[in-house]
CSV table of C-alpha atoms and ligand atoms in Angstrom, one decimal:
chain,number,residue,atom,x,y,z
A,248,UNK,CA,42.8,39.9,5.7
A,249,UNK,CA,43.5,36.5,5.0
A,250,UNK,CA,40.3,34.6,3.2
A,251,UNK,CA,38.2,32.3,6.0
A,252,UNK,CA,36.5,29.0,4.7
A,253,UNK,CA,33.0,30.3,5.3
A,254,UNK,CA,29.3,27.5,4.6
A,255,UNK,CA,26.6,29.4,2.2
A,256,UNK,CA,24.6,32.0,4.0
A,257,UNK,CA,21.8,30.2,6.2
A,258,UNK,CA,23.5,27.1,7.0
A,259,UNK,CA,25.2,28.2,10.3
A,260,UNK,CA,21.6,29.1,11.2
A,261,UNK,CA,20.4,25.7,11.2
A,262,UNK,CA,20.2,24.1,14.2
A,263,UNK,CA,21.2,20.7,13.7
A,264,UNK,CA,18.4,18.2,14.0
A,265,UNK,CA,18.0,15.8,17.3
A,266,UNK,CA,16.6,12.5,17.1
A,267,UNK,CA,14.8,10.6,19.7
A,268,UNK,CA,16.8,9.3,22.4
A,269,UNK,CA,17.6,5.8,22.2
A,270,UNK,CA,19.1,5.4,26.0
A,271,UNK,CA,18.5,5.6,29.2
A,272,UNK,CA,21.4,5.7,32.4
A,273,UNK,CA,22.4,2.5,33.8
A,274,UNK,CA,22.3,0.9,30.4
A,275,UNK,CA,19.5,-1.2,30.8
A,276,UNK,CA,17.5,-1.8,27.7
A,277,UNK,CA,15.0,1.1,27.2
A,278,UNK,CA,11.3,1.1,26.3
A,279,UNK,CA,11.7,3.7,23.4
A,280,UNK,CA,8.8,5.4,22.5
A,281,UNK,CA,10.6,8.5,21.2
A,282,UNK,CA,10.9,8.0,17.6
A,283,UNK,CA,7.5,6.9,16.2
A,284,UNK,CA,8.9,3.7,15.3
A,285,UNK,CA,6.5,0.4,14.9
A,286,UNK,CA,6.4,-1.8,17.1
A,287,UNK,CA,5.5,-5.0,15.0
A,288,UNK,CA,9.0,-4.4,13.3
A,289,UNK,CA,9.0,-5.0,9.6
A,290,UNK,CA,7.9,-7.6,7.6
A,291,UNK,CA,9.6,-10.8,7.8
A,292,UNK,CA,9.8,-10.9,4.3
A,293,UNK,CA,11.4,-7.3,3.9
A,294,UNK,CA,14.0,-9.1,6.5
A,295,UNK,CA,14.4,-12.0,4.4
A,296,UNK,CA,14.8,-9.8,0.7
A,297,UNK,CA,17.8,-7.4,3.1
A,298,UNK,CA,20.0,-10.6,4.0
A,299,UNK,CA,19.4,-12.4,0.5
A,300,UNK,CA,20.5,-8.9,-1.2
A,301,UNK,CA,23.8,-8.9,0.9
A,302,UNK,CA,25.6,-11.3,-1.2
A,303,UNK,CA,26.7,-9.1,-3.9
A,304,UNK,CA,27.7,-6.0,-1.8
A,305,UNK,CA,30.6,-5.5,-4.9
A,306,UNK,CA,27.6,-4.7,-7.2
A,307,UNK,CA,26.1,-1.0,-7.6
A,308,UNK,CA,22.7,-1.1,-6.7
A,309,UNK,CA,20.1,-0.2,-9.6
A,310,UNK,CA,19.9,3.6,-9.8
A,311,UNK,CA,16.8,3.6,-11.0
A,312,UNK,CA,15.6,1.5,-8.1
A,313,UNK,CA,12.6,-0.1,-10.8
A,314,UNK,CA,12.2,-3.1,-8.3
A,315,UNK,CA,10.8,-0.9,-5.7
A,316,UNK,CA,9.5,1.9,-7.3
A,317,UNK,CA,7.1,-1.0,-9.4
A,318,UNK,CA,6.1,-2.5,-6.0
A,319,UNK,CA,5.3,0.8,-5.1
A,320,UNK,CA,3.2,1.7,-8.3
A,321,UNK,CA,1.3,-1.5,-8.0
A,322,UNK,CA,0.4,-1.3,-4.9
A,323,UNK,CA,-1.3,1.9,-5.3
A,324,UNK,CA,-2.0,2.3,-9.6
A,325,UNK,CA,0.3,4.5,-10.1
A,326,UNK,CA,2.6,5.5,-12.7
A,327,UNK,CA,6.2,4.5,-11.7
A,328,UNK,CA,7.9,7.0,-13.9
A,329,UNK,CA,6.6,9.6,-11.5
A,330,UNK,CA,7.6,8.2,-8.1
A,331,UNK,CA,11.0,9.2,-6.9
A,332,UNK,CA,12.7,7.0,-4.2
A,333,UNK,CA,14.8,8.4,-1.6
A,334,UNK,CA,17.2,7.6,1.5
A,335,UNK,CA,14.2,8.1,3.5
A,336,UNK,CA,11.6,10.8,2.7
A,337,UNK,CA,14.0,13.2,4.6
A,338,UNK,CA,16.8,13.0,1.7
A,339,UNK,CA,13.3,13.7,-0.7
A,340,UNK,CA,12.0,16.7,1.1
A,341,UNK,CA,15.5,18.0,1.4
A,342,UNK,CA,16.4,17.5,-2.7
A,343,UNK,CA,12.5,19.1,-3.4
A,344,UNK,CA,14.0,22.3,-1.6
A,345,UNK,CA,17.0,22.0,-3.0
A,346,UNK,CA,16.0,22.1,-6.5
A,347,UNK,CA,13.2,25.0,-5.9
A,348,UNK,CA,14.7,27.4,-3.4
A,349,UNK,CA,17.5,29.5,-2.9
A,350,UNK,CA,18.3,32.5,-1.7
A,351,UNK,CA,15.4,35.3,-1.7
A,352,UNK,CA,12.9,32.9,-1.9
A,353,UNK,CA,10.6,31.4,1.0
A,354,UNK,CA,9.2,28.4,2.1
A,355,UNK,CA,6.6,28.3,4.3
A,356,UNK,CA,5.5,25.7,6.6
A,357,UNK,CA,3.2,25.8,9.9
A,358,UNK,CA,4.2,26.6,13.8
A,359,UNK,CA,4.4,23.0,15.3
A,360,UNK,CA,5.4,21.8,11.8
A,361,UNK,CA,7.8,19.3,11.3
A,362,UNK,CA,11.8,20.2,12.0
A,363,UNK,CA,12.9,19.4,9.3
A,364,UNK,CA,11.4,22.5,6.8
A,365,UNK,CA,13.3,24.9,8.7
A,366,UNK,CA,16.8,22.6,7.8
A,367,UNK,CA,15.9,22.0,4.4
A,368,UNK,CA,14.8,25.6,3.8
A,369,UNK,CA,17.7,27.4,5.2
A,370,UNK,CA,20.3,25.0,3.7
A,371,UNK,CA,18.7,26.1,0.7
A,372,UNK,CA,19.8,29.6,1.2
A,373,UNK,CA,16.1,30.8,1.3
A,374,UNK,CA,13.8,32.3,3.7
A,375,UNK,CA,11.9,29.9,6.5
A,376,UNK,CA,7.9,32.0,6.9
A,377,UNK,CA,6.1,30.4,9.3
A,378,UNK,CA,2.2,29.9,9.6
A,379,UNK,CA,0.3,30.2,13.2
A,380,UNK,CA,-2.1,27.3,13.7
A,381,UNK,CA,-5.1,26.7,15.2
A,382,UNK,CA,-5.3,24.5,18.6
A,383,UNK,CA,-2.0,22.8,17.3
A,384,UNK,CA,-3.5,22.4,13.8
A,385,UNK,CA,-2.8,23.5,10.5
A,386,UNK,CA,-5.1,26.4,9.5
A,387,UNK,CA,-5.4,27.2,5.7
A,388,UNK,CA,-6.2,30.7,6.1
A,389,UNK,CA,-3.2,31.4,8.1
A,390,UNK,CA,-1.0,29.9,5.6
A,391,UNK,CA,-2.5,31.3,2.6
A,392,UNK,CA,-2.0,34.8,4.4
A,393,UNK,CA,1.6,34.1,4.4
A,394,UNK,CA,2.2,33.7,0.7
A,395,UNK,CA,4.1,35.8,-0.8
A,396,UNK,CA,5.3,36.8,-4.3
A,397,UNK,CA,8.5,35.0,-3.2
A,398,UNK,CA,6.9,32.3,-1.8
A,399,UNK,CA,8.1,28.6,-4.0
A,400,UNK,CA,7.4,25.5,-1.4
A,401,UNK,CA,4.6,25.3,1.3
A,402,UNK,CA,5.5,22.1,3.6
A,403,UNK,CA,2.5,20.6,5.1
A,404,UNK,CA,3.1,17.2,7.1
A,405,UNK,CA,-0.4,15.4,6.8
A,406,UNK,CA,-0.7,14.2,9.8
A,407,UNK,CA,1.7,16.1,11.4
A,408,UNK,CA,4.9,15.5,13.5
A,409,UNK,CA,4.4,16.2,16.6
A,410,UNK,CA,1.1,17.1,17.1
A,411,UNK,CA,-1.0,13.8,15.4
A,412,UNK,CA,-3.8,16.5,13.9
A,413,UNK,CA,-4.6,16.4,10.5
A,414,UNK,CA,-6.2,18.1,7.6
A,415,UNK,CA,-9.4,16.5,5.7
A,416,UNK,CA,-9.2,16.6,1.7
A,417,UNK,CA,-11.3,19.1,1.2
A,418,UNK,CA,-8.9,21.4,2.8
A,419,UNK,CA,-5.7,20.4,1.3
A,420,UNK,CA,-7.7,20.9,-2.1
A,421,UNK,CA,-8.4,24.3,-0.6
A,422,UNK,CA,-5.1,24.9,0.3
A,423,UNK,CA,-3.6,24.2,-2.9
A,424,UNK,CA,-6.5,25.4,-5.0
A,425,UNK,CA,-5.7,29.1,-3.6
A,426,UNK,CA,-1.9,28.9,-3.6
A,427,UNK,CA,0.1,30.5,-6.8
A,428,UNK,CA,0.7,27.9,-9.7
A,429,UNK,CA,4.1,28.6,-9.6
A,430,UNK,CA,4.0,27.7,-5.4
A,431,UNK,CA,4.7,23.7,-4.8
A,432,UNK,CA,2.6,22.2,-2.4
A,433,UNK,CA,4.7,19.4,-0.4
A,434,UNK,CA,2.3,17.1,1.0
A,435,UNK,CA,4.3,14.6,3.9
A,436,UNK,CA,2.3,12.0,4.4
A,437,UNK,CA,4.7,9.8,6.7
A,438,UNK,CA,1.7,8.4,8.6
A,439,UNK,CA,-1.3,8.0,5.9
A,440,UNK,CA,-0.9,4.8,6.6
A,441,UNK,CA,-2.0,4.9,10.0
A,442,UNK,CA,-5.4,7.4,9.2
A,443,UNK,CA,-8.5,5.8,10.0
A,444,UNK,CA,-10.8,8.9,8.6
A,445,UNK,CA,-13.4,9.1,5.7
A,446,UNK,CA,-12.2,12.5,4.5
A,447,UNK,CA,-8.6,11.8,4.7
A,448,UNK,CA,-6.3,11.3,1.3
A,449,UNK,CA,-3.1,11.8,1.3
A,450,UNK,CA,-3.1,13.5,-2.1
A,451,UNK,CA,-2.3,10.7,-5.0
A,452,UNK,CA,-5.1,12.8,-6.8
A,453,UNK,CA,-4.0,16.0,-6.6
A,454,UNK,CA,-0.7,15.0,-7.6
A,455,UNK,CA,-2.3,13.5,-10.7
A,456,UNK,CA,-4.1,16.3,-11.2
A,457,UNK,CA,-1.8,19.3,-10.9
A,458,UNK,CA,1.3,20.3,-12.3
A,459,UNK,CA,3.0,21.6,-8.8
A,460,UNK,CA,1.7,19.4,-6.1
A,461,UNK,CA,4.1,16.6,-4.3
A,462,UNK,CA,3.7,13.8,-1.6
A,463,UNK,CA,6.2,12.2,0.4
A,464,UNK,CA,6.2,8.9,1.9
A,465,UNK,CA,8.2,7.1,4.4
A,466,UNK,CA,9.1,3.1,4.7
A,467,UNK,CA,10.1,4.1,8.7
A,468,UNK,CA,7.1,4.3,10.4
A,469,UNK,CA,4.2,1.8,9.5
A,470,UNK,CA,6.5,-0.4,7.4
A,471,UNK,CA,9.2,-0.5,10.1
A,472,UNK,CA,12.7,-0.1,7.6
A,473,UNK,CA,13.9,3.1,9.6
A,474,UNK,CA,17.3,2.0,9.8
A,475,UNK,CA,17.6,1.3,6.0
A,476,UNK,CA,16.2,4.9,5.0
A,477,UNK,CA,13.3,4.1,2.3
A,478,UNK,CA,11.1,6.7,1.0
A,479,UNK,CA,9.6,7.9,-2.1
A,480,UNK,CA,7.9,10.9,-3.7
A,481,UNK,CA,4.8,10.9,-6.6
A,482,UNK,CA,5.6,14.0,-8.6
A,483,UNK,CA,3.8,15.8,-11.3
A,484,UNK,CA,6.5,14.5,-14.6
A,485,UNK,CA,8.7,17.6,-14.4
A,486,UNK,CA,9.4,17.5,-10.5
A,487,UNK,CA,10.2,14.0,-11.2
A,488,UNK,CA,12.7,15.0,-13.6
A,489,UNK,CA,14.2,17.5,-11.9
A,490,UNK,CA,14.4,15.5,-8.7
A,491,UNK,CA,16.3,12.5,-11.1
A,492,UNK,CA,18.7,15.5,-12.3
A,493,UNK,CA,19.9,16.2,-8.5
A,494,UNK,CA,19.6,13.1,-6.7
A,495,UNK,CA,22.2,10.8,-6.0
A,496,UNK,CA,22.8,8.6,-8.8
A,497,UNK,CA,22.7,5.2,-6.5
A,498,UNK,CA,20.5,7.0,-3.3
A,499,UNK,CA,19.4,4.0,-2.2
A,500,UNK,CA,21.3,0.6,-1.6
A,501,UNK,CA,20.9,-2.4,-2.8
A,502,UNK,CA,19.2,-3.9,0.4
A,503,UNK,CA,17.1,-1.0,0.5
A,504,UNK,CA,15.3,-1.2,-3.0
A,505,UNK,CA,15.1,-5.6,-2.1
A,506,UNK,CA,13.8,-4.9,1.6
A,507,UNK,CA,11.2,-2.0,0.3
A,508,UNK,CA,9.7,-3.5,-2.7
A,509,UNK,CA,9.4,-6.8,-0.7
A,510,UNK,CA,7.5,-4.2,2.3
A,511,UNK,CA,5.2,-3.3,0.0
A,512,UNK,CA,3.9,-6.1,-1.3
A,513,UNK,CA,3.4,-7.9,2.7
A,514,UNK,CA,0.0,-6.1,2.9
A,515,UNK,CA,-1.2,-8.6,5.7
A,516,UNK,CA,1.6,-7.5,7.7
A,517,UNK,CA,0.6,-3.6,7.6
A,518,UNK,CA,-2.9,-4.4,8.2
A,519,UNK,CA,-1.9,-5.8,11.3
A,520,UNK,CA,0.4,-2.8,11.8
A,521,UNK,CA,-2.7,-0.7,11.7
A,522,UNK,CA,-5.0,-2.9,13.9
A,523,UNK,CA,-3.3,-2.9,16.3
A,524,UNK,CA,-2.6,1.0,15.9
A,525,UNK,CA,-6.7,1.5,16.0
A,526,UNK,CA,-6.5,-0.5,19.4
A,527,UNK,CA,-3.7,1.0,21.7
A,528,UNK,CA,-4.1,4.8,20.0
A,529,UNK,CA,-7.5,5.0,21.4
A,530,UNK,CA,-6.6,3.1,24.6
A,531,UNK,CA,-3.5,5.5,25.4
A,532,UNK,CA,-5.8,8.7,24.4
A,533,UNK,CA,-8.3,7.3,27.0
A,534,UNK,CA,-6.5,5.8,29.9
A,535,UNK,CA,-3.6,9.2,30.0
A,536,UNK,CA,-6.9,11.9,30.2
A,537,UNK,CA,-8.2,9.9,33.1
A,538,UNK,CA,-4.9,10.8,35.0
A,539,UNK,CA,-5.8,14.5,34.2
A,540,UNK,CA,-3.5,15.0,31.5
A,541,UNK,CA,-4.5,16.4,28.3
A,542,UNK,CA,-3.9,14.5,24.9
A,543,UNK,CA,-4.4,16.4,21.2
A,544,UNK,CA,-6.2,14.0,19.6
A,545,UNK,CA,-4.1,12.2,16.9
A,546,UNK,CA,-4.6,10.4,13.9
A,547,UNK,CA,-0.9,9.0,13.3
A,548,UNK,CA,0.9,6.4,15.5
A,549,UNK,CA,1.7,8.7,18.5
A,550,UNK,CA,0.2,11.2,21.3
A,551,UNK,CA,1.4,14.8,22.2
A,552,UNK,CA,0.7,14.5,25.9
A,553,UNK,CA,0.6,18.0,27.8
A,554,UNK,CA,1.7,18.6,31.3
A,555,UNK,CA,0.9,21.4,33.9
A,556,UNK,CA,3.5,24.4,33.6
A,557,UNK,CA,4.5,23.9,37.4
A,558,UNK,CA,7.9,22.8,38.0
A,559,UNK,CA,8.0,19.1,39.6
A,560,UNK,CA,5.0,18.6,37.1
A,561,UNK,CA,5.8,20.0,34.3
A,562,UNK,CA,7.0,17.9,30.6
A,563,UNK,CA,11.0,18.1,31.9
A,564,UNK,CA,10.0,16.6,35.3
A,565,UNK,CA,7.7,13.8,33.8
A,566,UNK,CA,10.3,13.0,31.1
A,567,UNK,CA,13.4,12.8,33.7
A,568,UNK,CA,10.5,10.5,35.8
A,569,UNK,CA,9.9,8.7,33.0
A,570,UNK,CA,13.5,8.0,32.1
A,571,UNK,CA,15.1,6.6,35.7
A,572,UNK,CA,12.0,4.0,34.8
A,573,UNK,CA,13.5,3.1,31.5
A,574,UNK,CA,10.8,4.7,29.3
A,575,UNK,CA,11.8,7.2,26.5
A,576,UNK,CA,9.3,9.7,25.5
A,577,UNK,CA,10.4,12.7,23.0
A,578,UNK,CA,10.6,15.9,24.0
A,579,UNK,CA,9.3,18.7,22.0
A,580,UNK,CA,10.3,21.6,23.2
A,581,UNK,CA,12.0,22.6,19.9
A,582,UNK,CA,8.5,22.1,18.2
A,583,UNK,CA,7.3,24.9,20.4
A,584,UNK,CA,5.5,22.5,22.0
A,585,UNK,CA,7.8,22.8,25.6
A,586,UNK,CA,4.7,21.7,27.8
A,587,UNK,CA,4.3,18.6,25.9
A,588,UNK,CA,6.1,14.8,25.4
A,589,UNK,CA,5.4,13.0,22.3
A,590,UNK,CA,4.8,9.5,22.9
A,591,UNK,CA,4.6,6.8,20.4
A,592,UNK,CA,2.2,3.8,20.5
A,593,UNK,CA,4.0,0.6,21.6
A,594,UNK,CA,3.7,-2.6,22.4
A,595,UNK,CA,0.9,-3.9,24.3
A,596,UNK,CA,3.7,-4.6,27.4
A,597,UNK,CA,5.6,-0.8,26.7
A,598,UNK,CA,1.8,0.8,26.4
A,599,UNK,CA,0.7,-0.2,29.9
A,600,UNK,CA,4.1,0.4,31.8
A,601,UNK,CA,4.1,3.6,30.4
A,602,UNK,CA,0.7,4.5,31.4
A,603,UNK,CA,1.3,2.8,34.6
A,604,UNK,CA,4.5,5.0,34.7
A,605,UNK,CA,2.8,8.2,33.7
A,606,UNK,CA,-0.1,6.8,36.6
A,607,UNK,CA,2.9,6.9,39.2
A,608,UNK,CA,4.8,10.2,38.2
A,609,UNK,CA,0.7,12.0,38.3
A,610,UNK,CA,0.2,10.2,41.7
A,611,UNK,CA,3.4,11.4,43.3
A,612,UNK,CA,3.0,15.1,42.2
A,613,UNK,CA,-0.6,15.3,43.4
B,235,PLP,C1,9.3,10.4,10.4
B,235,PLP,C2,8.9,11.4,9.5
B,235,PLP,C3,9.4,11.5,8.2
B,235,PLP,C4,10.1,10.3,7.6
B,235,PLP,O1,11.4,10.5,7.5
B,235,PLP,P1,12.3,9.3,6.8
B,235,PLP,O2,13.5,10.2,6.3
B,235,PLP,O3,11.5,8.8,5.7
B,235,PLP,O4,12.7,8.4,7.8
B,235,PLP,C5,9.0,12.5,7.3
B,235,PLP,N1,8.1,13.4,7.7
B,235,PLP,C6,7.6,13.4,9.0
B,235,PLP,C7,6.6,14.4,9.3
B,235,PLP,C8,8.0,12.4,9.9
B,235,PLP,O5,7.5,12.4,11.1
């Protein structure tokens, strides 16, 4: 037989990732609340460092992306030779499995956790083990019971994506304190921005203090540069430098390293990101339970909202309701969360039509 083109084993498992939907028929513009994006937008000034970085597209950017990662270290006392920038925190997460997996190994990662483990895990050629949680939270225990001798990443989003629950310090130190020293503990904090809680961290110190713990963060949620695809990692020094042996030489752009580092120093504009965060969340929380609907309490910048299980009520009914109105909410389904629609705080305007919406499609079906 002739010799077929075949992908690494694993990677014809993956199912392809699907981002929020960012239309709705008749082609009216939507209110999209699918994608936990902010809706302040970003700083003007990030704006303004983008367009003035634009006139030397010829140019390679800086690989080392010092401009940014300096922001970054200031901003929070750290030491920049550790932090790792990345086309969002996805392309991090993905080059952490990359250079810690492969095949016969596992990483582990909890039932409603983010998507994007299983991807990174299996393109990796190793082994996805997932952890049951605990009323759609993380549960040390659980995970802990999962380790195995093969066992080389444990993913834990903190808060998580989809579900807005979160684990306090104490925990995390737990969690890590019990796993294997040779076991790297991935810490995504996409939304530590957003926590309001006294016994939250999203681990700087454990990072600084062990040799094989990592956090993530993103510039696409609270600092509102999705579309450029900013993120960074604070590594112990020798997950640094093997992430700097694998990465991209250039990873980020240009604009990207101007636009981020210029983010991070607008700190009045992400304090008002989070006020207003600390107003609607709780509003939203409030208003959908008094239609009868169940919302998992959340710490991030979005609600999991749950539906009855009866079809006409159910999430596929309110989300199709939701949609001839214009409104996207995300649905979860692949999360194993197939009751439940993600919504993500809005605008003051987008937060009471969709509760207005959500009022109308509870109404009808009642
Ligand atoms: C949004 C999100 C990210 C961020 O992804 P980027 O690639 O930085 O845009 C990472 N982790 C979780 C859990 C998220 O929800």
């Amino acid at each position: 037989m002739a010799p077929v083109l075949k992908p690494r084993p694993g990677v014809l498992d993956i199912e392809a990732y699907v981002p929020g939907e960012s239309r709705v028929p008749g082609g009216v513009k939507p209110i999209k609340l699918s994608s936990n994006e902010t809706p302040l937008g970003p700083s003007p000034k990030a704006v303004q460092a983008f367009t003035a970085a634009g006139v030397a597209l010829e140019r390679y950017p800086d690989g080392q992306a010092s401009l940014l990662r300096q922001a970054i270290a200031r901003r929070y006392g750290l030491n920049p030779d550790r932090i790792v920038c990345g086309a969002g925190s996805d392309e991090l997460i993905s080059l952490i499995a990359h250079a810690y997996l492969g095949p016969g190994d596992e990483g582990l990662f909890t039932e409603h956790g983010f998507l994007l483990y299983r991807i990174v895990v299996l393109a990796a050629g190793a082994t996805p083990v997932v952890a049951p949680e605990t009323n759609l939270k993380a549960d040390v225990d659980a995970i802990l019971a999962r380790v195995t001798p093969r066992t080389r990443i444990v993913f834990l989003a903190n808060p998580n994506n989809p579900t807005g629950t979160y684990l306090g310090i104490d925990e995390v130190r737990r969690l890590r304190a019990n796993l294997p020293d040779d076991v790297l503990l991935l810490l995504d904090a996409a939304y530590a921005e957003y926590v309001r809680r006294n016994d939250y961290e999203a681990g700087l110190e454990l990072v600084a203090t062990t040799e094989n713990t990592v956090m993530t963060r993103t510039f696409s949620k609270i600092f509102g540069l999705a579309g450029l695809r900013i993120g960074w990692a604070y590594c112990p020094a020798a997950v640094a430098d093997a992430l700097n042996r694998i990465r991209g030489p250039f990873n980020l752009s240009a604009p990207s390293i101007a636009a981020g580092a210029a983010a991070m120093d607008d700190v009045a504009h992400i304090e008002a990101a989070v006020r207003h965060n600390d107003e609607w969340l709780p509003w939203l929380t409030t208003e959908i339970g008094k239609l009868g609907l169940a919302v998992t309490p959340s710490v991030a910048n979005f609600v999991l909202v749950h539906f009855p299980v009866e079809p006409g009520r159910d999430a596929a009914a309110a989300d199709a309701f939701l949609k001839e109105r214009g409104i996207i909410l995300r649905r979860v389904a692949g999360y194993g969360l197939p009751g439940a629609l993600r919504l993500t705080i809005g605008t003051e305007d987008e937060n009471r039509k969709v509760l207005a919406a959500l009022g109308a499609f509870v109404g009808a079906r009642a």
